[in-house]
Amino acid sequence: TSRSEIITAAVRLTGSANAIMRIEGAKSIPYAASAFGSIEWAHVLLMQLCHDDDPVVRAESARSLASLMAYPSSLSELVVQAVASMLREDGVLIPLFTVHGLQQLDASGRVIEEEIRSQISAMSTVHSVRVVREACLLLLRRLTDTTGEL
Protein backbone atom coordinates (compact mmCIF):
# COMPACT_ATOMS: atom_id res chain seq x y z
CA THR A 1 0.00 0.00 0.00
CA SER A 2 1.43 3.35 -1.01
CA ARG A 3 1.56 6.54 0.99
CA SER A 4 -1.00 8.20 -1.28
CA GLU A 5 -3.42 5.27 -0.90
CA ILE A 6 -3.20 5.48 2.89
CA ILE A 7 -3.77 9.24 2.90
CA THR A 8 -6.66 8.86 0.44
CA ALA A 9 -8.29 6.24 2.68
CA ALA A 10 -7.87 8.49 5.73
CA VAL A 11 -9.40 11.45 3.88
CA ARG A 12 -12.34 9.29 2.80
CA LEU A 13 -12.96 8.09 6.34
CA THR A 14 -12.66 11.53 7.92
CA GLY A 15 -14.87 13.11 5.27
CA SER A 16 -17.67 10.57 5.66
CA ALA A 17 -21.18 11.64 6.65
CA ASN A 18 -21.16 8.68 9.05
CA ALA A 19 -19.77 9.59 12.51
CA ILE A 20 -18.51 6.04 13.07
CA MET A 21 -16.40 6.28 9.91
CA ARG A 22 -14.98 9.64 11.03
CA ILE A 23 -14.15 8.13 14.43
CA GLU A 24 -12.32 5.25 12.74
CA GLY A 25 -10.51 7.74 10.53
CA ALA A 26 -9.39 9.74 13.57
CA LYS A 27 -8.16 6.55 15.26
CA SER A 28 -6.21 5.34 12.22
CA ILE A 29 -4.42 8.57 11.32
CA PRO A 30 -1.60 8.29 13.92
CA TYR A 31 -0.68 4.82 12.66
CA ALA A 32 -0.65 5.93 9.04
CA ALA A 33 1.32 9.08 9.82
CA SER A 34 3.98 7.24 11.81
CA ALA A 35 4.30 4.56 9.12
CA PHE A 36 5.20 7.12 6.47
CA GLY A 37 7.02 9.71 8.56
CA SER A 38 4.93 12.53 7.13
CA ILE A 39 2.87 14.39 9.70
CA GLU A 40 1.45 17.65 8.29
CA TRP A 41 -1.46 15.95 6.53
CA ALA A 42 -2.34 14.12 9.77
CA HIS A 43 -2.21 17.31 11.80
CA VAL A 44 -4.50 19.08 9.32
CA LEU A 45 -7.11 16.31 9.22
CA LEU A 46 -7.15 15.88 13.00
CA MET A 47 -7.38 19.61 13.70
CA GLN A 48 -10.35 19.76 11.32
CA LEU A 49 -12.03 16.80 13.04
CA CYS A 50 -11.59 18.51 16.42
CA HIS A 51 -14.39 20.85 15.24
CA ASP A 52 -16.78 18.05 14.27
CA ASP A 53 -20.41 18.23 15.43
CA ASP A 54 -20.16 14.79 17.05
CA PRO A 55 -18.49 14.88 20.49
CA VAL A 56 -17.09 11.35 20.12
CA VAL A 57 -15.45 12.31 16.83
CA ARG A 58 -13.97 15.39 18.55
CA ALA A 59 -12.76 13.27 21.48
CA GLU A 60 -11.07 10.63 19.30
CA SER A 61 -9.56 13.36 17.12
CA ALA A 62 -8.24 15.15 20.20
CA ARG A 63 -6.69 11.93 21.49
CA SER A 64 -4.99 11.26 18.15
CA LEU A 65 -3.84 14.85 17.76
CA ALA A 66 -2.41 14.90 21.28
CA SER A 67 -0.56 11.64 20.60
CA LEU A 68 1.06 13.26 17.54
CA MET A 69 1.65 16.68 19.12
CA ALA A 70 5.42 16.40 19.57
CA TYR A 71 6.13 15.24 16.04
CA PRO A 72 7.69 18.25 14.32
CA SER A 73 5.78 19.90 11.52
CA SER A 74 5.22 23.35 10.12
CA LEU A 75 1.94 23.31 12.07
CA SER A 76 3.38 22.46 15.49
CA GLU A 77 2.29 25.73 17.12
CA LEU A 78 -1.27 25.32 15.84
CA VAL A 79 -1.33 21.72 17.04
CA VAL A 80 -0.32 22.77 20.57
CA GLN A 81 -3.06 25.42 20.52
CA ALA A 82 -5.63 22.86 19.34
CA VAL A 83 -4.64 20.37 22.06
CA ALA A 84 -4.82 23.11 24.69
CA SER A 85 -8.28 24.01 23.42
CA MET A 86 -9.45 20.39 23.61
CA LEU A 87 -8.22 20.19 27.21
CA ARG A 88 -10.43 23.22 28.01
CA GLU A 89 -13.59 21.64 26.56
CA ASP A 90 -16.52 21.22 28.92
CA GLY A 91 -17.51 17.82 30.21
CA VAL A 92 -15.57 14.61 30.57
CA LEU A 93 -15.09 12.92 27.21
CA ILE A 94 -12.99 15.39 25.22
CA PRO A 95 -10.58 16.47 28.00
CA LEU A 96 -10.18 12.86 29.15
CA PHE A 97 -9.44 11.53 25.67
CA THR A 98 -6.99 14.40 25.13
CA VAL A 99 -5.16 13.46 28.33
CA HIS A 100 -5.12 9.83 27.14
CA GLY A 101 -3.46 11.00 23.92
CA LEU A 102 -0.85 12.86 25.96
CA GLN A 103 -0.28 9.68 27.98
CA GLN A 104 0.37 7.84 24.70
CA LEU A 105 2.74 10.60 23.65
CA ASP A 106 4.60 10.39 26.96
CA ALA A 107 4.83 6.58 26.66
CA SER A 108 6.57 7.04 23.30
CA GLY A 109 9.29 9.10 24.99
CA ARG A 110 8.32 12.33 23.24
CA VAL A 111 8.43 15.64 25.09
CA ILE A 112 5.21 17.36 26.10
CA GLU A 113 5.17 21.14 25.62
CA GLU A 114 5.51 23.23 28.79
CA GLU A 115 2.25 25.08 28.03
CA ILE A 116 0.41 21.75 28.00
CA ARG A 117 2.23 20.49 31.11
CA SER A 118 1.11 23.60 32.99
CA GLN A 119 -2.45 23.14 31.83
CA ILE A 120 -2.42 19.47 32.92
CA SER A 121 -1.01 20.48 36.29
CA ALA A 122 -3.83 22.99 36.82
CA MET A 123 -6.46 20.52 35.65
CA SER A 124 -5.20 17.93 38.12
CA THR A 125 -6.49 20.10 40.96
CA VAL A 126 -9.30 22.24 39.55
CA HIS A 127 -11.13 20.20 36.91
CA SER A 128 -14.71 19.60 37.99
CA VAL A 129 -14.63 15.87 37.10
CA ARG A 130 -12.68 13.46 39.31
CA VAL A 131 -11.73 11.01 36.56
CA VAL A 132 -10.17 13.85 34.53
CA ARG A 133 -8.26 15.10 37.60
CA GLU A 134 -6.98 11.55 38.23
CA ALA A 135 -5.89 11.09 34.60
CA CYS A 136 -4.00 14.39 34.82
CA LEU A 137 -2.34 13.30 38.08
CA LEU A 138 -1.32 9.99 36.50
CA LEU A 139 0.23 11.80 33.56
CA LEU A 140 2.05 14.23 35.86
CA ARG A 141 3.45 11.32 37.91
CA ARG A 142 4.69 9.64 34.75
CA LEU A 143 6.28 12.87 33.55
CA THR A 144 7.96 13.36 36.93
CA ASP A 145 9.24 9.77 36.96
CA THR A 146 10.75 10.26 33.50
CA THR A 147 12.28 13.70 33.91
CA GLY A 148 12.64 14.04 37.66
CA GLU A 149 10.89 17.41 37.44
CA LEU A 150 7.68 18.98 36.22
PDB file of C-alpha atoms in Angstrom:
ATOM      1  CA  THR A   1       0.000   0.000   0.000  1.00  0.00           C
ATOM      2  CA  SER A   2       1.426   3.350  -1.009  1.00  0.00           C
ATOM      3  CA  ARG A   3       1.557   6.536   0.990  1.00  0.00           C
ATOM      4  CA  SER A   4      -1.002   8.200  -1.277  1.00  0.00           C
ATOM      5  CA  GLU A   5      -3.419   5.273  -0.903  1.00  0.00           C
ATOM      6  CA  ILE A   6      -3.202   5.483   2.893  1.00  0.00           C
ATOM      7  CA  ILE A   7      -3.771   9.236   2.896  1.00  0.00           C
ATOM      8  CA  THR A   8      -6.663   8.862   0.441  1.00  0.00           C
ATOM      9  CA  ALA A   9      -8.288   6.245   2.679  1.00  0.00           C
ATOM     10  CA  ALA A  10      -7.871   8.492   5.731  1.00  0.00           C
ATOM     11  CA  VAL A  11      -9.400  11.451   3.877  1.00  0.00           C
ATOM     12  CA  ARG A  12     -12.342   9.290   2.800  1.00  0.00           C
ATOM     13  CA  LEU A  13     -12.962   8.094   6.337  1.00  0.00           C
ATOM     14  CA  THR A  14     -12.656  11.527   7.922  1.00  0.00           C
ATOM     15  CA  GLY A  15     -14.874  13.107   5.270  1.00  0.00           C
ATOM     16  CA  SER A  16     -17.672  10.569   5.663  1.00  0.00           C
ATOM     17  CA  ALA A  17     -21.180  11.637   6.646  1.00  0.00           C
ATOM     18  CA  ASN A  18     -21.165   8.684   9.051  1.00  0.00           C
ATOM     19  CA  ALA A  19     -19.768   9.585  12.509  1.00  0.00           C
ATOM     20  CA  ILE A  20     -18.506   6.039  13.074  1.00  0.00           C
ATOM     21  CA  MET A  21     -16.403   6.276   9.909  1.00  0.00           C
ATOM     22  CA  ARG A  22     -14.983   9.643  11.035  1.00  0.00           C
ATOM     23  CA  ILE A  23     -14.146   8.125  14.432  1.00  0.00           C
ATOM     24  CA  GLU A  24     -12.320   5.250  12.744  1.00  0.00           C
ATOM     25  CA  GLY A  25     -10.514   7.738  10.535  1.00  0.00           C
ATOM     26  CA  ALA A  26      -9.387   9.736  13.569  1.00  0.00           C
ATOM     27  CA  LYS A  27      -8.159   6.555  15.264  1.00  0.00           C
ATOM     28  CA  SER A  28      -6.210   5.342  12.222  1.00  0.00           C
ATOM     29  CA  ILE A  29      -4.420   8.572  11.325  1.00  0.00           C
ATOM     30  CA  PRO A  30      -1.602   8.287  13.920  1.00  0.00           C
ATOM     31  CA  TYR A  31      -0.676   4.817  12.656  1.00  0.00           C
ATOM     32  CA  ALA A  32      -0.650   5.927   9.038  1.00  0.00           C
ATOM     33  CA  ALA A  33       1.324   9.082   9.822  1.00  0.00           C
ATOM     34  CA  SER A  34       3.980   7.245  11.806  1.00  0.00           C
ATOM     35  CA  ALA A  35       4.302   4.561   9.120  1.00  0.00           C
ATOM     36  CA  PHE A  36       5.197   7.115   6.475  1.00  0.00           C
ATOM     37  CA  GLY A  37       7.024   9.708   8.555  1.00  0.00           C
ATOM     38  CA  SER A  38       4.927  12.531   7.130  1.00  0.00           C
ATOM     39  CA  ILE A  39       2.874  14.386   9.705  1.00  0.00           C
ATOM     40  CA  GLU A  40       1.446  17.648   8.294  1.00  0.00           C
ATOM     41  CA  TRP A  41      -1.462  15.948   6.530  1.00  0.00           C
ATOM     42  CA  ALA A  42      -2.343  14.119   9.767  1.00  0.00           C
ATOM     43  CA  HIS A  43      -2.210  17.314  11.801  1.00  0.00           C
ATOM     44  CA  VAL A  44      -4.502  19.078   9.316  1.00  0.00           C
ATOM     45  CA  LEU A  45      -7.112  16.308   9.222  1.00  0.00           C
ATOM     46  CA  LEU A  46      -7.150  15.884  12.997  1.00  0.00           C
ATOM     47  CA  MET A  47      -7.384  19.614  13.696  1.00  0.00           C
ATOM     48  CA  GLN A  48     -10.351  19.758  11.321  1.00  0.00           C
ATOM     49  CA  LEU A  49     -12.030  16.796  13.042  1.00  0.00           C
ATOM     50  CA  CYS A  50     -11.587  18.512  16.421  1.00  0.00           C
ATOM     51  CA  HIS A  51     -14.387  20.845  15.238  1.00  0.00           C
ATOM     52  CA  ASP A  52     -16.782  18.051  14.271  1.00  0.00           C
ATOM     53  CA  ASP A  53     -20.406  18.233  15.434  1.00  0.00           C
ATOM     54  CA  ASP A  54     -20.162  14.793  17.051  1.00  0.00           C
ATOM     55  CA  PRO A  55     -18.486  14.882  20.492  1.00  0.00           C
ATOM     56  CA  VAL A  56     -17.094  11.349  20.124  1.00  0.00           C
ATOM     57  CA  VAL A  57     -15.454  12.312  16.827  1.00  0.00           C
ATOM     58  CA  ARG A  58     -13.972  15.389  18.548  1.00  0.00           C
ATOM     59  CA  ALA A  59     -12.758  13.270  21.476  1.00  0.00           C
ATOM     60  CA  GLU A  60     -11.074  10.630  19.299  1.00  0.00           C
ATOM     61  CA  SER A  61      -9.560  13.357  17.124  1.00  0.00           C
ATOM     62  CA  ALA A  62      -8.240  15.153  20.201  1.00  0.00           C
ATOM     63  CA  ARG A  63      -6.690  11.926  21.485  1.00  0.00           C
ATOM     64  CA  SER A  64      -4.988  11.257  18.154  1.00  0.00           C
ATOM     65  CA  LEU A  65      -3.841  14.852  17.760  1.00  0.00           C
ATOM     66  CA  ALA A  66      -2.407  14.895  21.280  1.00  0.00           C
ATOM     67  CA  SER A  67      -0.563  11.637  20.601  1.00  0.00           C
ATOM     68  CA  LEU A  68       1.062  13.257  17.540  1.00  0.00           C
ATOM     69  CA  MET A  69       1.650  16.676  19.121  1.00  0.00           C
ATOM     70  CA  ALA A  70       5.419  16.397  19.572  1.00  0.00           C
ATOM     71  CA  TYR A  71       6.134  15.238  16.038  1.00  0.00           C
ATOM     72  CA  PRO A  72       7.686  18.250  14.322  1.00  0.00           C
ATOM     73  CA  SER A  73       5.781  19.896  11.518  1.00  0.00           C
ATOM     74  CA  SER A  74       5.223  23.353  10.124  1.00  0.00           C
ATOM     75  CA  LEU A  75       1.942  23.306  12.070  1.00  0.00           C
ATOM     76  CA  SER A  76       3.377  22.456  15.492  1.00  0.00           C
ATOM     77  CA  GLU A  77       2.290  25.728  17.123  1.00  0.00           C
ATOM     78  CA  LEU A  78      -1.273  25.320  15.839  1.00  0.00           C
ATOM     79  CA  VAL A  79      -1.332  21.719  17.045  1.00  0.00           C
ATOM     80  CA  VAL A  80      -0.321  22.767  20.568  1.00  0.00           C
ATOM     81  CA  GLN A  81      -3.062  25.418  20.522  1.00  0.00           C
ATOM     82  CA  ALA A  82      -5.632  22.863  19.337  1.00  0.00           C
ATOM     83  CA  VAL A  83      -4.636  20.368  22.055  1.00  0.00           C
ATOM     84  CA  ALA A  84      -4.819  23.115  24.688  1.00  0.00           C
ATOM     85  CA  SER A  85      -8.283  24.014  23.418  1.00  0.00           C
ATOM     86  CA  MET A  86      -9.455  20.392  23.611  1.00  0.00           C
ATOM     87  CA  LEU A  87      -8.225  20.195  27.206  1.00  0.00           C
ATOM     88  CA  ARG A  88     -10.428  23.217  28.011  1.00  0.00           C
ATOM     89  CA  GLU A  89     -13.590  21.644  26.556  1.00  0.00           C
ATOM     90  CA  ASP A  90     -16.521  21.218  28.924  1.00  0.00           C
ATOM     91  CA  GLY A  91     -17.508  17.823  30.210  1.00  0.00           C
ATOM     92  CA  VAL A  92     -15.571  14.605  30.565  1.00  0.00           C
ATOM     93  CA  LEU A  93     -15.087  12.920  27.208  1.00  0.00           C
ATOM     94  CA  ILE A  94     -12.990  15.388  25.218  1.00  0.00           C
ATOM     95  CA  PRO A  95     -10.584  16.469  28.001  1.00  0.00           C
ATOM     96  CA  LEU A  96     -10.184  12.857  29.151  1.00  0.00           C
ATOM     97  CA  PHE A  97      -9.436  11.526  25.669  1.00  0.00           C
ATOM     98  CA  THR A  98      -6.990  14.403  25.130  1.00  0.00           C
ATOM     99  CA  VAL A  99      -5.156  13.460  28.333  1.00  0.00           C
ATOM    100  CA  HIS A 100      -5.116   9.834  27.144  1.00  0.00           C
ATOM    101  CA  GLY A 101      -3.464  11.004  23.920  1.00  0.00           C
ATOM    102  CA  LEU A 102      -0.852  12.857  25.964  1.00  0.00           C
ATOM    103  CA  GLN A 103      -0.277   9.677  27.983  1.00  0.00           C
ATOM    104  CA  GLN A 104       0.369   7.835  24.696  1.00  0.00           C
ATOM    105  CA  LEU A 105       2.737  10.604  23.649  1.00  0.00           C
ATOM    106  CA  ASP A 106       4.602  10.388  26.964  1.00  0.00           C
ATOM    107  CA  ALA A 107       4.834   6.583  26.661  1.00  0.00           C
ATOM    108  CA  SER A 108       6.571   7.038  23.301  1.00  0.00           C
ATOM    109  CA  GLY A 109       9.288   9.101  24.987  1.00  0.00           C
ATOM    110  CA  ARG A 110       8.319  12.327  23.241  1.00  0.00           C
ATOM    111  CA  VAL A 111       8.428  15.636  25.087  1.00  0.00           C
ATOM    112  CA  ILE A 112       5.206  17.357  26.095  1.00  0.00           C
ATOM    113  CA  GLU A 113       5.168  21.138  25.618  1.00  0.00           C
ATOM    114  CA  GLU A 114       5.505  23.234  28.785  1.00  0.00           C
ATOM    115  CA  GLU A 115       2.253  25.082  28.029  1.00  0.00           C
ATOM    116  CA  ILE A 116       0.408  21.747  27.998  1.00  0.00           C
ATOM    117  CA  ARG A 117       2.230  20.487  31.111  1.00  0.00           C
ATOM    118  CA  SER A 118       1.110  23.605  32.991  1.00  0.00           C
ATOM    119  CA  GLN A 119      -2.454  23.140  31.828  1.00  0.00           C
ATOM    120  CA  ILE A 120      -2.421  19.465  32.917  1.00  0.00           C
ATOM    121  CA  SER A 121      -1.015  20.479  36.288  1.00  0.00           C
ATOM    122  CA  ALA A 122      -3.826  22.986  36.818  1.00  0.00           C
ATOM    123  CA  MET A 123      -6.464  20.517  35.647  1.00  0.00           C
ATOM    124  CA  SER A 124      -5.196  17.927  38.125  1.00  0.00           C
ATOM    125  CA  THR A 125      -6.486  20.098  40.958  1.00  0.00           C
ATOM    126  CA  VAL A 126      -9.298  22.238  39.551  1.00  0.00           C
ATOM    127  CA  HIS A 127     -11.130  20.203  36.907  1.00  0.00           C
ATOM    128  CA  SER A 128     -14.713  19.597  37.986  1.00  0.00           C
ATOM    129  CA  VAL A 129     -14.632  15.874  37.100  1.00  0.00           C
ATOM    130  CA  ARG A 130     -12.682  13.461  39.314  1.00  0.00           C
ATOM    131  CA  VAL A 131     -11.730  11.015  36.557  1.00  0.00           C
ATOM    132  CA  VAL A 132     -10.170  13.854  34.527  1.00  0.00           C
ATOM    133  CA  ARG A 133      -8.259  15.095  37.596  1.00  0.00           C
ATOM    134  CA  GLU A 134      -6.979  11.553  38.225  1.00  0.00           C
ATOM    135  CA  ALA A 135      -5.894  11.085  34.598  1.00  0.00           C
ATOM    136  CA  CYS A 136      -4.001  14.388  34.824  1.00  0.00           C
ATOM    137  CA  LEU A 137      -2.343  13.300  38.075  1.00  0.00           C
ATOM    138  CA  LEU A 138      -1.323   9.993  36.504  1.00  0.00           C
ATOM    139  CA  LEU A 139       0.233  11.796  33.558  1.00  0.00           C
ATOM    140  CA  LEU A 140       2.047  14.225  35.863  1.00  0.00           C
ATOM    141  CA  ARG A 141       3.445  11.318  37.907  1.00  0.00           C
ATOM    142  CA  ARG A 142       4.688   9.640  34.749  1.00  0.00           C
ATOM    143  CA  LEU A 143       6.283  12.865  33.547  1.00  0.00           C
ATOM    144  CA  THR A 144       7.961  13.359  36.933  1.00  0.00           C
ATOM    145  CA  ASP A 145       9.242   9.766  36.957  1.00  0.00           C
ATOM    146  CA  THR A 146      10.746  10.263  33.502  1.00  0.00           C
ATOM    147  CA  THR A 147      12.281  13.702  33.910  1.00  0.00           C
ATOM    148  CA  GLY A 148      12.635  14.035  37.665  1.00  0.00           C
ATOM    149  CA  GLU A 149      10.888  17.407  37.444  1.00  0.00           C
ATOM    150  CA  LEU A 150       7.685  18.980  36.223  1.00  0.00           C
TER     151      LEU A 150
END
